[in-house]
Amino acid sequence: MKTLLIFSMILNSYFQPNMATPITKEYLNYSIVKDDKTIGNIRVERSLKDDVTEYLFESRAKVKILYSIEVYDKMGVTFKQNILQQAKLYRTMNGKLKVNNTATWNGSFYNLSDKDGANGSLKQSIFSSTASLYFNEPGNIKSVFSEKFQKMIPIQKINSKKYRIDLPNGNTTTYTYNNGICTLVEANTDFANLKFVLDMKAR
């Protein structure tokens, strides 16, 4: 009888459908444009599972001013129940490390670190960051977390589809949306004025 019971349990576990929640992934691909010339690309991935949302941002760009500059960015951001759990930004310029930032939620506040080590804390819950802006039109959100500057930055609504962020270093970034998805980013950076133009949306 015991052998039959064990055999029945094995059969049930074998034939029972997998009830695990599948991971839903979406992708956005952008061309990085300077002076009407494509100089790089960006890929932004959003994955959803239960109450966890993850964003993975990766970009490469090569621009020549007085000399050639190649910039590589990789950003990973995780939200759980719409609260930021961790945000990482890694950046190199011509192969040299420029940024290595991490913000980690400990249940009460965020521990911050950069390429030189611990970098203080941020004592508030975060519900939006620059990584999430690609998939989520900010609407009435008043500020977003900057993975680069590791602080909350005000976001201004210019019109029904366009929003602007004034960065602490004097640069500005403008986001334009269509059906809730960012279709154009106009970035005034340290080395050039760039446009991130949406190529396609894939699921």
PDB file of C-alpha atoms in Angstrom:
ATOM      1  CA  MET A   1       0.000   0.000   0.000  1.00  0.00           C
ATOM      2  CA  LYS A   2       2.818   2.385   0.889  1.00  0.00           C
ATOM      3  CA  THR A   3       4.559   1.590  -2.407  1.00  0.00           C
ATOM      4  CA  LEU A   4       1.371   2.350  -4.356  1.00  0.00           C
ATOM      5  CA  LEU A   5       0.968   5.667  -2.535  1.00  0.00           C
ATOM      6  CA  ILE A   6       4.522   6.744  -3.355  1.00  0.00           C
ATOM      7  CA  PHE A   7       4.063   5.682  -6.990  1.00  0.00           C
ATOM      8  CA  SER A   8       0.820   7.680  -7.184  1.00  0.00           C
ATOM      9  CA  MET A   9       2.549  10.777  -5.785  1.00  0.00           C
ATOM     10  CA  ILE A  10       5.327  10.457  -8.346  1.00  0.00           C
ATOM     11  CA  LEU A  11       2.801  10.159 -11.196  1.00  0.00           C
ATOM     12  CA  ASN A  12       0.842  13.158  -9.947  1.00  0.00           C
ATOM     13  CA  SER A  13       3.958  15.319  -9.718  1.00  0.00           C
ATOM     14  CA  TYR A  14       5.059  14.183 -13.175  1.00  0.00           C
ATOM     15  CA  PHE A  15       1.785  14.875 -14.943  1.00  0.00           C
ATOM     16  CA  GLN A  16       0.734  17.943 -12.952  1.00  0.00           C
ATOM     17  CA  PRO A  17       1.180  21.069 -15.071  1.00  0.00           C
ATOM     18  CA  ASN A  18       3.866  23.519 -14.027  1.00  0.00           C
ATOM     19  CA  MET A  19       2.025  26.263 -12.142  1.00  0.00           C
ATOM     20  CA  ALA A  20       5.047  28.567 -11.843  1.00  0.00           C
ATOM     21  CA  THR A  21       4.376  32.073 -13.111  1.00  0.00           C
ATOM     22  CA  PRO A  22       6.113  32.561 -16.463  1.00  0.00           C
ATOM     23  CA  ILE A  23       8.497  35.466 -16.992  1.00  0.00           C
ATOM     24  CA  THR A  24       7.210  38.055 -19.441  1.00  0.00           C
ATOM     25  CA  LYS A  25       9.906  39.935 -21.354  1.00  0.00           C
ATOM     26  CA  GLU A  26       9.715  43.006 -23.573  1.00  0.00           C
ATOM     27  CA  TYR A  27      12.462  44.765 -25.503  1.00  0.00           C
ATOM     28  CA  LEU A  28      13.015  48.276 -26.831  1.00  0.00           C
ATOM     29  CA  ASN A  29      15.799  49.029 -29.304  1.00  0.00           C
ATOM     30  CA  TYR A  30      17.067  52.541 -29.987  1.00  0.00           C
ATOM     31  CA  SER A  31      19.537  54.056 -32.435  1.00  0.00           C
ATOM     32  CA  ILE A  32      21.874  56.650 -30.944  1.00  0.00           C
ATOM     33  CA  VAL A  33      22.008  59.556 -33.392  1.00  0.00           C
ATOM     34  CA  LYS A  34      24.365  62.530 -33.554  1.00  0.00           C
ATOM     35  CA  ASP A  35      24.039  65.099 -36.357  1.00  0.00           C
ATOM     36  CA  ASP A  36      21.745  62.704 -38.284  1.00  0.00           C
ATOM     37  CA  LYS A  37      24.357  59.943 -38.126  1.00  0.00           C
ATOM     38  CA  THR A  38      23.877  56.726 -36.147  1.00  0.00           C
ATOM     39  CA  ILE A  39      26.794  56.279 -33.758  1.00  0.00           C
ATOM     40  CA  GLY A  40      25.526  53.491 -31.515  1.00  0.00           C
ATOM     41  CA  ASN A  41      22.595  51.562 -30.125  1.00  0.00           C
ATOM     42  CA  ILE A  42      20.649  50.935 -26.938  1.00  0.00           C
ATOM     43  CA  ARG A  43      18.718  47.863 -25.860  1.00  0.00           C
ATOM     44  CA  VAL A  44      16.319  48.069 -22.935  1.00  0.00           C
ATOM     45  CA  GLU A  45      14.707  44.914 -21.572  1.00  0.00           C
ATOM     46  CA  ARG A  46      11.837  44.698 -19.106  1.00  0.00           C
ATOM     47  CA  SER A  47      11.024  41.375 -17.447  1.00  0.00           C
ATOM     48  CA  LEU A  48       7.957  40.795 -15.293  1.00  0.00           C
ATOM     49  CA  LYS A  49       7.340  37.941 -12.876  1.00  0.00           C
ATOM     50  CA  ASP A  50       4.749  38.096 -10.094  1.00  0.00           C
ATOM     51  CA  ASP A  51       5.433  41.364  -8.241  1.00  0.00           C
ATOM     52  CA  VAL A  52       9.018  41.763  -9.486  1.00  0.00           C
ATOM     53  CA  THR A  53       9.963  43.984 -12.439  1.00  0.00           C
ATOM     54  CA  GLU A  54      13.512  44.101 -13.759  1.00  0.00           C
ATOM     55  CA  TYR A  55      15.057  46.493 -16.278  1.00  0.00           C
ATOM     56  CA  LEU A  56      18.289  45.830 -18.129  1.00  0.00           C
ATOM     57  CA  PHE A  57      19.758  48.729 -20.114  1.00  0.00           C
ATOM     58  CA  GLU A  58      22.821  48.292 -22.327  1.00  0.00           C
ATOM     59  CA  SER A  59      24.297  50.804 -24.761  1.00  0.00           C
ATOM     60  CA  ARG A  60      27.373  51.348 -26.909  1.00  0.00           C
ATOM     61  CA  ALA A  61      28.252  54.580 -28.685  1.00  0.00           C
ATOM     62  CA  LYS A  62      31.301  55.855 -30.511  1.00  0.00           C
ATOM     63  CA  VAL A  63      31.653  59.541 -31.307  1.00  0.00           C
ATOM     64  CA  LYS A  64      34.551  61.503 -32.742  1.00  0.00           C
ATOM     65  CA  ILE A  65      35.088  65.099 -31.675  1.00  0.00           C
ATOM     66  CA  LEU A  66      38.763  66.007 -31.356  1.00  0.00           C
ATOM     67  CA  TYR A  67      39.420  62.327 -30.794  1.00  0.00           C
ATOM     68  CA  SER A  68      37.368  59.137 -30.750  1.00  0.00           C
ATOM     69  CA  ILE A  69      35.287  58.461 -27.630  1.00  0.00           C
ATOM     70  CA  GLU A  70      33.661  55.081 -27.060  1.00  0.00           C
ATOM     71  CA  VAL A  71      31.139  54.849 -24.224  1.00  0.00           C
ATOM     72  CA  TYR A  72      29.651  51.630 -22.863  1.00  0.00           C
ATOM     73  CA  ASP A  73      26.793  51.622 -20.341  1.00  0.00           C
ATOM     74  CA  LYS A  74      25.140  48.737 -18.534  1.00  0.00           C
ATOM     75  CA  MET A  75      22.341  49.298 -16.048  1.00  0.00           C
ATOM     76  CA  GLY A  76      20.291  46.796 -14.057  1.00  0.00           C
ATOM     77  CA  VAL A  77      17.319  47.904 -11.967  1.00  0.00           C
ATOM     78  CA  THR A  78      14.907  45.767  -9.916  1.00  0.00           C
ATOM     79  CA  PHE A  79      11.545  46.758  -8.446  1.00  0.00           C
ATOM     80  CA  LYS A  80       9.417  44.638  -6.114  1.00  0.00           C
ATOM     81  CA  GLN A  81       5.824  45.671  -5.417  1.00  0.00           C
ATOM     82  CA  ASN A  82       6.709  48.889  -7.283  1.00  0.00           C
ATOM     83  CA  ILE A  83       9.497  49.774  -4.815  1.00  0.00           C
ATOM     84  CA  LEU A  84      13.069  49.950  -6.084  1.00  0.00           C
ATOM     85  CA  GLN A  85      15.133  47.128  -4.588  1.00  0.00           C
ATOM     86  CA  GLN A  86      18.435  47.624  -6.361  1.00  0.00           C
ATOM     87  CA  ALA A  87      19.898  49.842  -9.089  1.00  0.00           C
ATOM     88  CA  LYS A  88      23.304  49.299 -10.676  1.00  0.00           C
ATOM     89  CA  LEU A  89      25.065  51.438 -13.267  1.00  0.00           C
ATOM     90  CA  TYR A  90      28.380  50.508 -14.851  1.00  0.00           C
ATOM     91  CA  ARG A  91      30.036  52.830 -17.381  1.00  0.00           C
ATOM     92  CA  THR A  92      33.338  52.848 -19.215  1.00  0.00           C
ATOM     93  CA  MET A  93      34.835  55.420 -21.571  1.00  0.00           C
ATOM     94  CA  ASN A  94      37.484  54.172 -23.979  1.00  0.00           C
ATOM     95  CA  GLY A  95      37.690  51.089 -21.781  1.00  0.00           C
ATOM     96  CA  LYS A  96      38.363  53.046 -18.588  1.00  0.00           C
ATOM     97  CA  LEU A  97      35.939  52.697 -15.677  1.00  0.00           C
ATOM     98  CA  LYS A  98      33.992  55.909 -15.089  1.00  0.00           C
ATOM     99  CA  VAL A  99      30.926  54.867 -13.100  1.00  0.00           C
ATOM    100  CA  ASN A 100      30.195  51.844 -10.920  1.00  0.00           C
ATOM    101  CA  ASN A 101      27.173  52.807  -8.825  1.00  0.00           C
ATOM    102  CA  THR A 102      24.884  50.649  -6.703  1.00  0.00           C
ATOM    103  CA  ALA A 103      21.806  51.552  -4.649  1.00  0.00           C
ATOM    104  CA  THR A 104      20.377  48.759  -2.473  1.00  0.00           C
ATOM    105  CA  TRP A 105      17.173  48.888  -0.404  1.00  0.00           C
ATOM    106  CA  ASN A 106      17.560  47.375   3.085  1.00  0.00           C
ATOM    107  CA  GLY A 107      13.926  47.739   4.128  1.00  0.00           C
ATOM    108  CA  SER A 108      14.373  51.181   5.678  1.00  0.00           C
ATOM    109  CA  PHE A 109      16.664  53.132   3.342  1.00  0.00           C
ATOM    110  CA  TYR A 110      19.046  52.732   0.395  1.00  0.00           C
ATOM    111  CA  ASN A 111      22.737  52.026   0.856  1.00  0.00           C
ATOM    112  CA  LEU A 112      24.670  53.816  -1.882  1.00  0.00           C
ATOM    113  CA  SER A 113      28.095  52.985  -3.271  1.00  0.00           C
ATOM    114  CA  ASP A 114      30.220  54.119  -6.196  1.00  0.00           C
ATOM    115  CA  LYS A 115      33.527  53.046  -7.752  1.00  0.00           C
ATOM    116  CA  ASP A 116      35.366  54.375  -4.701  1.00  0.00           C
ATOM    117  CA  GLY A 117      33.236  52.530  -2.109  1.00  0.00           C
ATOM    118  CA  ALA A 118      30.370  53.516   0.212  1.00  0.00           C
ATOM    119  CA  ASN A 119      28.647  56.729  -0.794  1.00  0.00           C
ATOM    120  CA  GLY A 120      26.032  57.446   1.871  1.00  0.00           C
ATOM    121  CA  SER A 121      22.350  56.593   1.949  1.00  0.00           C
ATOM    122  CA  LEU A 122      18.956  57.733   0.704  1.00  0.00           C
ATOM    123  CA  LYS A 123      16.129  57.636   3.234  1.00  0.00           C
ATOM    124  CA  GLN A 124      12.978  57.346   1.104  1.00  0.00           C
ATOM    125  CA  SER A 125      11.201  54.752  -0.985  1.00  0.00           C
ATOM    126  CA  ILE A 126      11.769  55.024  -4.750  1.00  0.00           C
ATOM    127  CA  PHE A 127       8.999  54.222  -7.211  1.00  0.00           C
ATOM    128  CA  SER A 128      10.552  55.347 -10.501  1.00  0.00           C
ATOM    129  CA  SER A 129      14.046  55.645 -11.991  1.00  0.00           C
ATOM    130  CA  THR A 130      15.530  56.746 -15.293  1.00  0.00           C
ATOM    131  CA  ALA A 131      15.675  53.088 -16.400  1.00  0.00           C
ATOM    132  CA  SER A 132      11.919  52.662 -15.948  1.00  0.00           C
ATOM    133  CA  LEU A 133      11.165  55.813 -17.973  1.00  0.00           C
ATOM    134  CA  TYR A 134      11.657  53.916 -21.242  1.00  0.00           C
ATOM    135  CA  PHE A 135       8.651  51.664 -20.601  1.00  0.00           C
ATOM    136  CA  ASN A 136       6.604  53.951 -18.361  1.00  0.00           C
ATOM    137  CA  GLU A 137       5.407  57.447 -19.168  1.00  0.00           C
ATOM    138  CA  PRO A 138       5.872  59.396 -15.909  1.00  0.00           C
ATOM    139  CA  GLY A 139       2.458  61.097 -16.020  1.00  0.00           C
ATOM    140  CA  ASN A 140       2.061  62.869 -12.684  1.00  0.00           C
ATOM    141  CA  ILE A 141       5.315  61.595 -11.171  1.00  0.00           C
ATOM    142  CA  LYS A 142       7.255  64.563  -9.799  1.00  0.00           C
ATOM    143  CA  SER A 143      10.742  63.048  -9.483  1.00  0.00           C
ATOM    144  CA  VAL A 144      12.768  59.999 -10.512  1.00  0.00           C
ATOM    145  CA  PHE A 145      15.893  58.328  -9.168  1.00  0.00           C
ATOM    146  CA  SER A 146      19.046  58.928 -11.191  1.00  0.00           C
ATOM    147  CA  GLU A 147      21.244  55.838 -11.272  1.00  0.00           C
ATOM    148  CA  LYS A 148      24.174  58.040 -12.286  1.00  0.00           C
ATOM    149  CA  PHE A 149      23.825  60.819  -9.698  1.00  0.00           C
ATOM    150  CA  GLN A 150      22.294  58.550  -7.021  1.00  0.00           C
ATOM    151  CA  LYS A 151      19.628  61.036  -6.014  1.00  0.00           C
ATOM    152  CA  MET A 152      16.043  61.999  -6.779  1.00  0.00           C
ATOM    153  CA  ILE A 153      15.741  64.490  -9.619  1.00  0.00           C
ATOM    154  CA  PRO A 154      12.613  66.512 -10.498  1.00  0.00           C
ATOM    155  CA  ILE A 155      10.930  65.690 -13.798  1.00  0.00           C
ATOM    156  CA  GLN A 156       8.940  68.404 -15.565  1.00  0.00           C
ATOM    157  CA  LYS A 157       5.961  67.815 -17.811  1.00  0.00           C
ATOM    158  CA  ILE A 158       6.392  69.942 -20.957  1.00  0.00           C
ATOM    159  CA  ASN A 159       3.186  68.773 -22.663  1.00  0.00           C
ATOM    160  CA  SER A 160       0.965  65.694 -22.799  1.00  0.00           C
ATOM    161  CA  LYS A 161       3.727  63.551 -24.360  1.00  0.00           C
ATOM    162  CA  LYS A 162       7.017  65.220 -23.414  1.00  0.00           C
ATOM    163  CA  TYR A 163       8.959  65.435 -20.138  1.00  0.00           C
ATOM    164  CA  ARG A 164      12.293  66.986 -19.158  1.00  0.00           C
ATOM    165  CA  ILE A 165      14.912  66.286 -16.515  1.00  0.00           C
ATOM    166  CA  ASP A 166      17.473  68.932 -15.572  1.00  0.00           C
ATOM    167  CA  LEU A 167      20.528  67.061 -14.334  1.00  0.00           C
ATOM    168  CA  PRO A 168      22.804  68.258 -11.492  1.00  0.00           C
ATOM    169  CA  ASN A 169      25.730  68.736 -13.914  1.00  0.00           C
ATOM    170  CA  GLY A 170      23.754  71.213 -16.042  1.00  0.00           C
ATOM    171  CA  ASN A 171      22.799  68.735 -18.768  1.00  0.00           C
ATOM    172  CA  THR A 172      19.182  68.080 -19.747  1.00  0.00           C
ATOM    173  CA  THR A 173      17.328  65.005 -20.991  1.00  0.00           C
ATOM    174  CA  THR A 174      13.931  65.127 -22.709  1.00  0.00           C
ATOM    175  CA  TYR A 175      11.645  62.092 -23.134  1.00  0.00           C
ATOM    176  CA  THR A 176       8.850  61.845 -25.719  1.00  0.00           C
ATOM    177  CA  TYR A 177       6.124  59.164 -25.522  1.00  0.00           C
ATOM    178  CA  ASN A 178       3.586  57.402 -27.709  1.00  0.00           C
ATOM    179  CA  ASN A 179       1.058  55.042 -26.093  1.00  0.00           C
ATOM    180  CA  GLY A 180       3.079  55.040 -22.883  1.00  0.00           C
ATOM    181  CA  ILE A 181       6.354  53.952 -24.515  1.00  0.00           C
ATOM    182  CA  CYS A 182       9.332  56.275 -24.912  1.00  0.00           C
ATOM    183  CA  THR A 183       9.943  56.834 -28.626  1.00  0.00           C
ATOM    184  CA  LEU A 184      12.578  59.568 -28.448  1.00  0.00           C
ATOM    185  CA  VAL A 185      15.169  60.725 -25.932  1.00  0.00           C
ATOM    186  CA  GLU A 186      17.050  63.968 -26.534  1.00  0.00           C
ATOM    187  CA  ALA A 187      20.157  63.966 -24.356  1.00  0.00           C
ATOM    188  CA  ASN A 188      22.463  66.898 -23.821  1.00  0.00           C
ATOM    189  CA  THR A 189      25.603  65.040 -22.645  1.00  0.00           C
ATOM    190  CA  ASP A 190      29.095  66.105 -21.629  1.00  0.00           C
ATOM    191  CA  PHE A 191      30.506  65.319 -25.067  1.00  0.00           C
ATOM    192  CA  ALA A 192      27.628  65.704 -27.573  1.00  0.00           C
ATOM    193  CA  ASN A 193      23.925  66.345 -28.118  1.00  0.00           C
ATOM    194  CA  LEU A 194      22.389  62.973 -28.846  1.00  0.00           C
ATOM    195  CA  LYS A 195      19.038  61.480 -29.827  1.00  0.00           C
ATOM    196  CA  PHE A 196      17.890  57.985 -28.901  1.00  0.00           C
ATOM    197  CA  VAL A 197      15.367  57.021 -31.588  1.00  0.00           C
ATOM    198  CA  LEU A 198      13.125  53.989 -31.061  1.00  0.00           C
ATOM    199  CA  ASP A 199      13.682  51.389 -33.782  1.00  0.00           C
ATOM    200  CA  MET A 200      11.099  48.824 -32.802  1.00  0.00           C
ATOM    201  CA  LYS A 201       9.286  47.193 -29.939  1.00  0.00           C
ATOM    202  CA  ALA A 202       9.490  43.432 -29.638  1.00  0.00           C
ATOM    203  CA  ARG A 203       7.850  41.042 -27.200  1.00  0.00           C
TER     204      ARG A 203
END
